[in-house]
Amino acid sequence: MIVQPEGIFYQMLTVENIPNLVEEHLVKGRPVDKLMYVPSKGKPPIPKLSDIAFFSKQRLVVLKNRGLIDPEKIDEYIARDGYQALAKALTSMDSEQVIEQVKGSGLRGRGGAGFSTGLKWELTRKSSGNGKYIICNADEGDPGAFMDRSIIESDPHSVLEGMVIGAYAIGAAEGCIYIREEYPLATKRLHIAIDQAREYGLLGEDILGSGFSFDITVHRGAGAFVCGEETSLIGSLQGQTPEPRIRPPFPAQSGLWGKPTNINNVETWANIPTIINRGAEWFASIGTESSKGTKVFSVVGKVNNTGLVEVPMGMTMREIVFDIGGGIPGGKKFKAVQTGGPSGGCIPESLVDLPIDYERLMEVGSIMGSGGLIVMDEETCMVDVARYFLDFLRSESCGKCTTCREGIAAMHDIVADICNGKGEPENIGLLEELAEAIKDASLCALGGTAPNPVLSTLRYFRDEYDAHIKDKKCPAGVCRALISYRIDPEKCKGCMLCGKHCPEKAIGGEPKGPQTIDLEKCIKCGVCRESCKFEAVLIE
Amino acid sequence: MMAKLKPEDLSRIAEKMRRQTLLREGAGRAKVTVHMGTCGISAGARKIMTTLLGLIDQQQVQDVILTTSGCAGLCSREPMMTVEIKDKAPVKYVDLDEKKTLTIFTDHVLGGEIVTDFALGMGSERVS
């Protein structure tokens, strides 16, 4: 007998066992160990996935088929109710009813901005003009983010099905998927999925015999971060330089080739089939007041369980980092979590009980973003983090707006100076002034949000900036110009392992005696610290 | 060229697939799924797949379905695979290499004994 949803197997049951089992497991939720399936030889039973926090705290809507189907076989998708939502929409709903469902579900754009998906569809639908387009934005560019790649790789048909339903609702005959060249496996699986869907008549002319026709083409982007911005993406699709343009007109009025165009992100599209299948009310029952459904996050950084997780909106950061993520490796102290990629911000430990939704993240100076979630521990320098994102953004700025092109570079140079021990107290004011100018005078979200990593680290980690500027110290021990390595003679056992690994031969001393580092030769690479088994190498 | 589907064909395909892939309905004795997203492949999932293909070929195993799927979510423990024996809960194995794969194939896939040392857990994830 199997008890779902835990998937617990009971074996060799007799009628007498049943009352106890019902009482204990079904009523009280306590599985009955002595009746459970146990591998022979008396080995302890292995845990159930539902007892492992990494899995048990997740709720799979978008990732419902992960690990369960072969993404290259359409029949396996169909076997798990695939394309049922499309059939339902085409045979029993008109386009307005579909839009009503999506609006009623409360689904908001999963690319980061969080605009109501149903409203966006409605605006494009109501736009006058024929030859409307829909676009799937798979130009996932945030460092450390891989939600969209994984959705496409494990369940490409969920995205296609969402797009066909969207096209039907909006009245579009053509769809494009804009995917970055760095995602070859996802691209391959998309092509296979599209071919199979065409063979079945789930794409192309007269879909499912309904009279509705729609097809999808795949376009590869060269991996410029700015192409994730919708007007740049449209420019790139048209073969132009991918530079953002002024909105309005919004793509819903004038998008690809001047036609009304609806752009949604991969995860947004992948939510659609379940919303149509289960209904708006069901979807809206998950999440918080303002943010409905689930969100997929890629959890990376200084955390034990890195991976792709899907959680209901409203879960706290603490649950994600400590329960699902399993906490910080090596007994280190948690410092912050960075969300929203280069446009986002850092959430400090004091706010770790914050329930995650669009508004609350905004209130604390970060954003939902596309779902990258980088965990940082006490050995992460927040000034260095700000420098890293500025470095990323200055090379990804398209250069159209002066404030973004020159302003980010200027902010980067100031922050890099601070990391190098050349910071001055007046730098902070200048950074804040530049941040305002960049936000005010940049056209698109890349520039508009570029100062966020600096502003949020200044907001919560001002003491680290002060330590760099006034004391010329890096408290996390990261910024090389501000640290030096020293061997604690008390702890050193004279094993000489550090000296063996030192690339500069900067460590000397007698065997079994305390070793010393020649600071003239030391390049502060940290290899000695990593190789020491006695934690005798200190950073000062 | 396959025939274009009508809405009612979807349930027919679904039914056919369930019969083919669900072990309890008699398609095979065991199903082994190697998780092959970009993350799994970079961690070495192709080697696991090759090892399994070799074992099945070499031992002329007829009743084991070998298949692939996407990422199972836990990047830090890849490569991963799931072994499902007829009428038993699926078991997820993590941190695989060729040697572990051989053990799991011999002991669990062929012998029916879960290799507890390499197993992460059993059962399925909660799907809404």
XYZ file of C-alpha atoms in Angstrom:
668
model
C 0.000 0.000 0.000
C 1.282 3.464 -0.847
C 0.282 6.601 1.052
C 0.469 9.769 -1.028
C 1.682 12.499 -1.198
C 4.651 11.277 0.848
C 4.926 8.183 -1.296
C 5.456 5.931 1.728
C 5.298 2.229 1.094
C 3.809 -0.091 3.640
C 4.282 -3.776 3.207
C 2.950 -7.094 4.474
C -0.090 -5.417 6.002
C -2.802 -7.333 7.763
C -6.323 -6.205 8.569
C -5.244 -5.668 12.184
C -2.622 -3.104 11.134
C -5.073 -0.832 9.381
C -6.771 0.990 12.311
C -3.393 1.875 13.815
C -2.052 2.996 10.445
C -5.073 5.175 9.694
C -4.963 6.743 13.137
C -1.219 7.374 13.196
C -0.383 8.263 9.614
C -3.565 9.507 7.955
C -5.012 11.337 10.957
C -1.943 12.391 12.919
C 0.504 12.517 10.042
C 3.013 10.207 11.736
C 4.239 7.454 9.432
C 4.382 4.057 11.113
C 8.011 2.987 10.887
C 7.516 -0.645 11.806
C 5.165 -1.225 8.887
C 7.206 0.678 6.343
C 9.042 -0.864 3.472
C 12.558 -1.538 4.699
C 15.356 -2.873 2.549
C 16.447 -6.273 3.748
C 19.548 -7.008 5.821
C 18.101 -4.752 8.483
C 19.491 -1.554 7.006
C 17.716 1.622 8.147
C 15.152 2.893 5.643
C 16.412 5.723 3.471
C 14.614 9.022 3.978
C 11.618 9.978 1.897
C 11.938 13.032 -0.316
C 9.080 14.502 1.671
C 11.261 14.350 4.791
C 14.120 16.182 3.132
C 13.619 19.920 3.626
C 15.113 20.716 0.223
C 12.172 18.959 -1.433
C 9.398 19.123 1.160
C 9.228 22.910 1.318
C 8.923 23.274 -2.419
C 5.674 23.432 -4.313
C 5.927 22.557 -7.966
C 3.661 24.249 -10.480
C 6.006 25.377 -13.239
C 8.434 22.545 -12.514
C 5.708 19.919 -12.119
C 7.300 17.659 -14.713
C 10.908 18.094 -13.677
C 12.881 14.910 -13.582
C 9.789 12.949 -14.540
C 9.521 13.221 -18.301
C 11.890 12.913 -21.199
C 11.853 16.472 -22.578
C 12.528 15.172 -26.062
C 9.347 13.079 -26.211
C 6.092 14.959 -26.642
C 4.077 11.860 -25.717
C 5.553 11.914 -22.205
C 4.385 15.515 -21.805
C 0.939 14.559 -23.083
C 0.863 11.641 -20.651
C 1.108 14.138 -17.800
C -1.908 16.113 -19.038
C 0.150 18.089 -21.527
C -1.785 20.153 -24.087
C -5.047 19.493 -22.190
C -5.154 23.170 -21.245
C -4.766 24.116 -24.893
C -7.550 21.747 -25.899
C -9.728 23.195 -23.146
C -9.047 26.779 -24.241
C -9.612 26.096 -27.937
C -12.757 24.024 -27.555
C -14.560 25.552 -24.604
C -13.331 29.103 -24.068
C -13.281 32.258 -26.149
C -10.254 34.488 -26.058
C -11.817 36.874 -23.550
C -12.501 34.024 -21.149
C -8.879 32.949 -21.383
C -7.726 36.486 -20.577
C -10.207 36.677 -17.695
C -8.699 33.503 -16.238
C -5.149 34.805 -16.534
C -6.151 38.176 -15.068
C -8.098 36.518 -12.281
C -5.185 34.268 -11.392
C -3.123 37.296 -10.414
C -0.143 36.033 -12.410
C 2.540 38.720 -12.750
C 5.517 38.821 -15.073
C 8.243 36.486 -13.881
C 10.965 38.306 -15.802
C 11.288 40.761 -12.962
C 9.060 43.769 -13.427
C 5.950 41.982 -12.176
C 3.361 43.554 -14.463
C -0.016 41.779 -14.555
C 0.168 39.175 -17.318
C -3.567 39.154 -17.999
C -3.631 42.932 -18.316
C -0.689 42.867 -20.713
C -2.488 40.296 -22.856
C -5.646 42.368 -22.821
C -3.804 45.506 -23.912
C -2.226 43.680 -26.847
C -5.513 42.045 -27.749
C -7.333 45.381 -27.752
C -4.644 47.076 -29.849
C -5.878 47.719 -33.332
C -4.009 46.197 -36.215
C -3.494 42.725 -37.573
C -0.430 40.499 -37.656
C 0.114 40.599 -33.895
C 3.108 38.848 -32.399
C 3.912 37.160 -29.149
C 7.450 36.725 -27.900
C 8.986 34.480 -25.310
C 11.923 36.177 -23.639
C 14.491 33.469 -22.914
C 17.426 35.867 -22.807
C 18.228 35.035 -19.221
C 21.280 37.108 -18.366
C 21.551 37.690 -14.624
C 24.741 36.235 -13.178
C 23.855 33.130 -11.179
C 20.393 32.709 -12.694
C 19.336 29.597 -14.600
C 15.606 29.219 -14.001
C 14.529 29.675 -17.592
C 17.220 27.400 -18.958
C 16.164 24.636 -16.647
C 12.447 25.052 -17.407
C 13.116 24.775 -21.141
C 15.538 21.898 -20.729
C 13.247 19.822 -18.567
C 9.824 20.755 -19.926
C 9.926 22.699 -23.210
C 6.332 21.885 -24.152
C 4.971 23.711 -21.104
C 6.399 26.925 -22.590
C 5.073 26.143 -26.069
C 1.621 25.268 -24.746
C 1.519 28.510 -22.749
C 2.465 30.442 -25.869
C -0.210 28.836 -28.056
C -2.843 29.611 -25.419
C -1.545 33.186 -25.214
C -1.579 33.563 -28.989
C -5.175 32.352 -29.080
C -6.180 34.827 -26.372
C -4.335 37.755 -27.913
C -5.049 36.949 -31.542
C -1.475 36.434 -32.701
C -0.503 34.233 -35.611
C 3.239 34.232 -35.068
C 5.437 33.720 -32.057
C 9.168 34.067 -31.465
C 11.339 32.599 -28.773
C 14.415 34.728 -28.207
C 17.008 32.528 -26.524
C 20.633 33.209 -25.792
C 23.343 31.401 -27.706
C 24.893 30.244 -24.414
C 21.992 27.805 -23.994
C 22.685 25.182 -26.684
C 20.916 22.281 -24.967
C 17.804 24.343 -24.229
C 17.779 25.542 -27.848
C 18.116 22.004 -29.154
C 15.271 20.758 -26.965
C 13.100 23.680 -28.074
C 13.657 22.800 -31.715
C 12.812 19.151 -31.072
C 9.698 20.155 -29.132
C 8.539 22.542 -31.864
C 9.032 19.899 -34.572
C 7.077 17.339 -32.586
C 4.289 19.798 -31.803
C 4.029 20.644 -35.506
C 3.790 16.975 -36.437
C 0.889 16.566 -34.068
C -0.784 19.698 -35.351
C -0.330 21.448 -31.993
C 1.487 24.199 -33.865
C 0.829 25.355 -37.412
C -2.436 25.443 -39.345
C -5.757 24.563 -37.760
C -4.472 23.556 -34.316
C -6.404 20.574 -32.868
C -8.934 21.043 -35.651
C -10.100 24.315 -34.077
C -9.448 26.557 -37.059
C -6.886 28.546 -35.038
C -3.416 28.758 -36.606
C -0.170 29.776 -34.952
C 3.493 28.914 -35.305
C 6.696 29.590 -33.388
C 10.225 30.355 -34.563
C 13.376 30.297 -32.452
C 15.863 33.179 -32.583
C 19.247 33.028 -30.965
C 20.648 36.066 -29.236
C 24.356 36.688 -28.903
C 24.101 37.039 -25.155
C 24.039 40.798 -24.610
C 22.483 41.523 -21.231
C 20.540 44.509 -22.574
C 18.612 42.237 -24.974
C 16.524 41.072 -22.041
C 14.982 44.563 -22.124
C 11.923 44.227 -24.322
C 12.511 47.057 -26.790
C 16.170 46.027 -27.244
C 15.049 42.454 -27.771
C 12.651 43.589 -30.487
C 15.442 45.611 -32.086
C 17.694 42.571 -32.046
C 14.950 40.417 -33.619
C 14.667 42.995 -36.400
C 18.379 42.820 -37.058
C 19.083 46.238 -35.592
C 21.491 47.309 -32.894
C 19.915 46.149 -29.643
C 19.311 49.506 -28.015
C 16.281 50.316 -25.912
C 13.894 52.946 -27.194
C 11.513 55.313 -25.496
C 8.195 53.876 -24.347
C 5.392 54.688 -25.189
C 4.559 53.360 -27.610
C 4.675 50.137 -25.636
C 5.180 46.874 -27.531
C 1.483 46.180 -26.920
C 0.770 49.051 -29.348
C 3.833 48.920 -31.571
C 6.325 46.147 -31.127
C 7.975 43.734 -33.528
C 7.875 45.157 -37.053
C 5.571 47.885 -35.724
C 2.841 45.370 -34.872
C 1.169 44.921 -31.474
C 3.404 42.524 -29.574
C 3.131 40.739 -26.254
C 6.378 39.750 -24.543
C 6.499 37.418 -21.586
C 9.292 35.585 -19.889
C 9.754 31.777 -20.046
C 8.473 31.135 -16.530
C 5.394 33.311 -17.122
C 4.458 31.297 -20.217
C 5.095 28.024 -18.401
C 2.548 28.984 -15.711
C -0.283 29.391 -18.232
C -1.261 25.731 -18.896
C -1.746 25.039 -15.180
C -3.796 28.218 -14.717
C -6.130 27.173 -17.546
C -6.309 23.575 -16.308
C -6.842 24.316 -12.633
C -8.548 27.703 -12.901
C -7.748 31.234 -11.775
C -9.128 30.710 -8.305
C -6.862 27.782 -7.596
C -3.785 29.701 -8.703
C -4.785 32.791 -6.733
C -5.111 30.689 -3.591
C -1.312 30.269 -3.565
C 0.894 33.149 -2.457
C 0.386 36.536 -0.821
C -2.140 39.328 -1.217
C -0.302 40.969 -4.094
C 1.829 38.146 -5.491
C 0.118 34.944 -6.527
C 1.389 31.515 -7.371
C 4.913 30.225 -7.009
C 8.324 31.523 -7.988
C 11.277 29.568 -9.266
C 14.617 30.612 -7.787
C 18.112 29.494 -8.580
C 19.812 29.289 -5.218
C 23.579 29.715 -5.495
C 26.540 31.000 -3.546
C 27.561 30.193 0.017
C 24.824 27.699 0.724
C 24.910 23.937 1.237
C 22.223 22.909 -1.248
C 22.579 24.856 -4.437
C 19.891 24.241 -6.980
C 16.653 25.189 -8.598
C 13.747 25.614 -6.218
C 10.099 26.503 -6.663
C 8.320 27.935 -3.649
C 4.988 29.598 -2.996
C 5.153 33.400 -2.906
C 5.298 34.595 0.670
C 7.856 32.075 1.867
C 10.525 33.747 3.974
C 14.120 34.143 2.908
C 15.078 32.225 6.033
C 13.146 29.154 4.886
C 14.801 29.290 1.489
C 18.336 29.783 2.775
C 18.257 27.608 5.883
C 15.603 24.943 5.313
C 15.736 24.413 1.565
C 19.297 25.624 1.128
C 20.487 23.770 4.225
C 22.308 26.785 5.656
C 25.829 28.070 5.186
C 28.710 25.646 4.626
C 31.583 25.326 7.063
C 29.682 26.785 10.009
C 30.194 30.292 8.642
C 27.871 33.122 9.504
C 25.145 34.171 7.059
C 25.530 37.762 5.918
C 23.091 38.591 3.135
C 21.190 37.321 0.169
C 21.273 39.083 -3.158
C 18.145 38.950 -5.307
C 17.259 40.349 -8.680
C 20.681 40.141 -10.276
C 22.572 43.309 -11.169
C 19.332 45.306 -10.913
C 18.594 44.001 -7.466
C 19.945 44.459 -4.018
C 21.223 42.712 -0.938
C 18.930 41.719 1.871
C 20.778 41.625 5.208
C 20.407 39.078 7.958
C 18.135 41.393 9.942
C 15.501 41.088 7.198
C 15.826 37.371 6.616
C 12.297 36.715 7.915
C 10.831 38.838 5.174
C 8.155 36.994 3.210
C 9.067 37.104 -0.449
C 6.785 38.967 -2.793
C 7.189 41.724 -5.359
C 6.229 44.622 -3.072
C 8.112 43.536 0.025
C 11.361 43.032 -1.850
C 10.929 46.487 -3.375
C 10.349 48.020 0.066
C 13.704 46.770 1.320
C 15.562 48.059 -1.731
C 15.784 44.898 -3.809
C 13.590 43.406 -6.504
C 12.113 40.024 -7.325
C 13.945 40.048 -10.618
C 13.947 36.889 -12.624
C 14.794 34.711 -9.623
C 18.534 34.600 -9.085
C 19.268 34.262 -5.393
C 22.875 34.537 -4.279
C 23.658 33.641 -0.686
C 26.589 35.433 0.954
C 28.438 34.602 4.152
C 30.726 36.520 6.490
C 33.624 36.079 4.076
C 31.850 38.013 1.341
C 32.856 41.674 1.129
C 29.815 43.786 0.294
C 31.886 46.558 -1.274
C 33.489 43.956 -3.515
C 30.007 42.638 -4.422
C 28.950 46.144 -5.464
C 32.153 46.450 -7.489
C 31.462 43.126 -9.209
C 27.966 44.109 -10.333
C 29.128 47.539 -11.492
C 31.882 45.870 -13.488
C 29.286 43.581 -15.079
C 26.931 46.452 -15.866
C 29.528 48.831 -17.265
C 30.487 46.247 -19.852
C 26.841 45.379 -20.575
C 25.591 48.970 -20.894
C 24.638 49.464 -24.536
C 26.013 53.000 -24.394
C 22.991 54.817 -25.725
C 22.426 56.959 -22.619
C 25.348 58.994 -21.320
C 24.377 58.595 -17.687
C 24.377 54.822 -17.941
C 27.482 54.527 -20.119
C 29.642 57.045 -18.252
C 27.884 57.029 -14.892
C 28.197 53.322 -14.215
C 31.855 53.428 -15.252
C 32.443 56.342 -12.883
C 30.688 54.550 -10.032
C 32.727 51.452 -10.772
C 36.005 53.362 -10.616
C 35.084 54.941 -7.292
C 34.056 51.614 -5.748
C 37.165 49.928 -7.162
C 39.262 52.669 -5.557
C 37.558 52.011 -2.239
C 38.397 48.307 -2.589
C 41.978 49.251 -3.366
C 42.366 51.361 -0.265
C 42.196 54.652 -2.156
C 38.723 55.611 -0.948
C 38.001 59.086 0.433
C 35.164 59.969 2.837
C 33.513 62.199 0.213
C 33.222 59.218 -2.174
C 29.983 58.085 -0.555
C 28.180 61.332 -1.310
C 29.445 61.287 -4.859
C 28.258 57.690 -5.323
C 24.798 58.671 -4.102
C 24.709 61.675 -6.403
C 25.774 59.604 -9.411
C 23.206 56.957 -8.518
C 20.410 59.529 -8.621
C 21.550 60.890 -11.975
C 21.835 57.433 -13.528
C 18.399 56.437 -12.278
C 16.790 59.671 -13.486
C 18.324 59.988 -16.897
C 18.687 56.460 -18.240
C 16.119 55.189 -20.690
C 15.751 51.570 -19.746
C 15.788 49.383 -16.675
C 19.454 48.474 -17.097
C 20.530 52.018 -16.260
C 17.511 52.711 -14.112
C 18.396 49.955 -11.707
C 22.190 49.857 -12.133
C 22.904 51.820 -8.928
C 20.838 49.379 -6.823
C 23.705 47.104 -5.786
C 25.606 50.145 -4.474
C 22.584 51.762 -2.864
C 21.450 48.611 -1.113
C 24.914 47.751 0.195
C 25.323 51.360 1.367
C 21.962 51.104 3.095
C 22.719 47.943 5.029
C 26.499 47.665 5.073
C 27.657 51.244 5.459
C 30.072 50.056 8.168
C 31.958 47.994 5.595
C 32.357 51.004 3.317
C 33.565 53.041 6.313
C 36.066 50.340 7.274
C 37.475 50.361 3.745
C 37.630 54.150 3.524
C 38.602 55.254 7.035
C 40.452 52.283 8.503
C 41.737 50.904 5.173
C 40.527 47.488 6.256
C 38.378 44.897 4.558
C 36.445 43.230 7.409
C 35.536 40.194 5.266
C 39.158 39.704 4.262
C 38.507 39.868 0.530
C 39.983 43.087 -0.896
C 43.617 42.231 -1.497
C 45.003 45.730 -1.148
C 43.625 45.947 2.378
C 44.595 42.608 3.840
C 47.725 40.737 4.742
C 48.285 37.124 5.678
C 50.005 36.033 8.866
C 50.700 32.628 10.367
C 49.730 32.173 13.995
C 52.859 30.606 15.614
C 50.674 29.066 18.338
C 48.510 27.161 15.889
C 51.159 26.342 13.276
C 52.426 22.751 13.534
C 55.208 23.261 11.026
C 53.787 20.726 8.560
C 55.033 22.998 5.753
C 52.016 22.249 3.541
C 51.415 25.980 2.991
C 54.963 26.508 1.795
C 54.612 23.631 -0.599
C 51.512 25.204 -2.194
C 52.716 28.827 -2.169
C 53.233 29.867 -5.808
C 55.687 32.623 -4.829
C 57.793 30.581 -2.380
C 57.011 33.279 0.154
C 56.725 30.972 3.167
C 59.709 29.811 5.153
C 60.585 28.159 8.473
C 62.008 25.022 10.041
C 60.149 21.692 9.784
C 57.916 21.227 12.857
C 58.539 24.864 13.783
C 56.305 27.875 13.135
C 56.311 29.116 9.524
C 56.403 32.756 8.482
C 55.211 34.618 5.385
C 57.525 37.031 3.589
C 55.097 39.892 2.956
C 57.361 41.343 0.269
C 56.910 38.234 -1.842
C 53.296 37.454 -0.857
C 50.717 38.071 -3.588
C 47.764 37.438 -1.213
C 46.325 34.611 -3.252
C 45.114 32.801 -0.130
C 46.398 29.352 -1.149
C 48.208 28.974 2.200
C 44.988 29.628 4.094
C 43.094 27.108 1.998
C 45.748 24.432 2.370
C 46.292 24.830 6.149
C 44.666 22.053 8.138
C 45.046 23.841 11.474
C 43.460 27.220 10.664
C 46.786 28.829 11.460
C 46.816 31.236 8.518
C 45.078 34.454 9.508
C 43.877 37.397 7.443
C 44.486 40.834 8.927
C 3.956 12.214 -41.323
C 1.836 11.774 -38.274
C -1.836 12.583 -38.373
C -2.859 15.911 -36.897
C -4.446 15.495 -33.522
C -7.997 16.220 -32.450
C -8.638 17.154 -28.789
C -9.854 13.647 -27.950
C -6.603 12.145 -29.272
C -4.682 13.660 -26.351
C -6.219 11.326 -23.802
C -5.657 8.401 -26.152
C -1.922 9.201 -26.369
C -1.778 9.802 -22.618
C -3.384 6.414 -21.986
C -1.048 4.659 -24.390
C 1.991 6.304 -22.782
C 0.877 5.421 -19.299
C 0.617 1.803 -20.353
C 4.049 1.920 -21.933
C 5.951 3.785 -19.261
C 4.236 2.816 -16.063
C 5.977 -0.220 -14.735
C 3.010 -1.471 -12.790
C 1.156 -1.951 -16.041
C 3.753 -4.320 -17.267
C 6.139 -2.537 -19.615
C 9.337 -3.473 -17.811
C 10.727 -4.449 -14.484
C 12.763 -1.351 -13.768
C 13.150 2.168 -15.034
C 16.358 4.167 -14.707
C 16.236 7.912 -15.364
C 19.475 9.877 -15.721
C 18.983 13.596 -15.015
C 20.550 15.407 -17.920
C 20.124 19.141 -17.818
C 23.116 21.345 -18.622
C 24.026 21.195 -14.921
C 23.878 17.398 -14.774
C 25.839 16.985 -17.980
C 28.577 19.325 -16.794
C 28.793 17.323 -13.570
C 29.311 14.121 -15.587
C 25.852 12.698 -16.364
C 26.939 11.590 -19.846
C 29.478 9.232 -18.283
C 26.739 7.759 -16.108
C 24.537 7.303 -19.173
C 27.351 5.660 -21.145
C 28.109 3.342 -18.230
C 24.466 2.268 -17.985
C 24.151 1.770 -21.752
C 27.281 -0.381 -21.642
C 25.986 -2.475 -18.732
C 22.610 -3.050 -20.355
C 24.258 -4.008 -23.625
C 26.931 -6.176 -22.074
C 24.557 -8.098 -19.835
C 21.811 -8.272 -22.469
C 19.271 -6.814 -20.062
C 15.841 -6.711 -21.722
C 13.448 -5.504 -19.070
C 15.065 -2.242 -17.918
C 13.858 1.033 -19.396
C 16.724 3.546 -19.583
C 15.640 7.123 -20.122
C 16.727 10.714 -19.560
C 15.067 13.767 -18.148
C 15.933 17.302 -17.124
C 17.483 18.642 -13.949
C 16.064 17.245 -10.710
C 16.770 20.520 -8.926
C 19.622 19.709 -6.571
C 22.647 20.998 -8.499
C 25.103 20.480 -5.660
C 24.525 16.719 -5.670
C 24.748 15.978 -9.378
C 25.105 13.769 -11.337
C 21.830 12.210 -10.251
C 19.652 9.333 -11.352
C 16.337 7.834 -10.300
C 15.799 4.088 -10.093
C 12.269 2.768 -10.032
C 11.613 -0.937 -9.576
C 8.178 -2.255 -10.402
C 5.769 -1.712 -7.479
C 8.402 0.082 -5.400
C 8.969 3.770 -4.637
C 11.437 5.536 -6.931
C 14.859 6.093 -5.353
C 17.059 9.104 -6.146
C 20.814 8.591 -6.213
C 23.250 11.507 -5.970
C 26.950 12.368 -6.390
C 27.345 9.579 -8.917
C 30.407 8.296 -10.675
C 30.987 5.235 -12.860
C 31.857 2.968 -9.958
C 28.787 3.886 -7.944
C 26.658 3.461 -11.049
C 27.941 -0.075 -11.509
C 27.104 -0.917 -7.887
C 23.630 0.595 -8.140
C 22.966 -1.214 -11.408
C 24.054 -4.568 -10.013
C 22.538 -4.290 -6.536
C 19.408 -2.250 -7.073
C 18.393 -2.351 -10.749
C 19.139 -6.048 -11.155
C 19.151 -7.225 -7.547
C 16.360 -5.111 -6.090
C 18.415 -3.960 -3.068
C 18.586 -0.191 -2.504
C 22.178 1.001 -2.204
C 21.601 3.093 0.899
C 25.091 4.593 0.904
C 24.510 6.463 -2.349
C 20.765 7.093 -2.100
C 19.389 10.512 -1.258
C 15.826 9.450 -0.636
C 12.790 7.752 -2.017
C 9.339 8.782 -3.136
C 8.291 11.683 -5.311
C 8.244 15.430 -5.036
C 5.097 17.311 -4.126
C 3.399 18.512 -7.264
C 0.572 20.991 -6.915
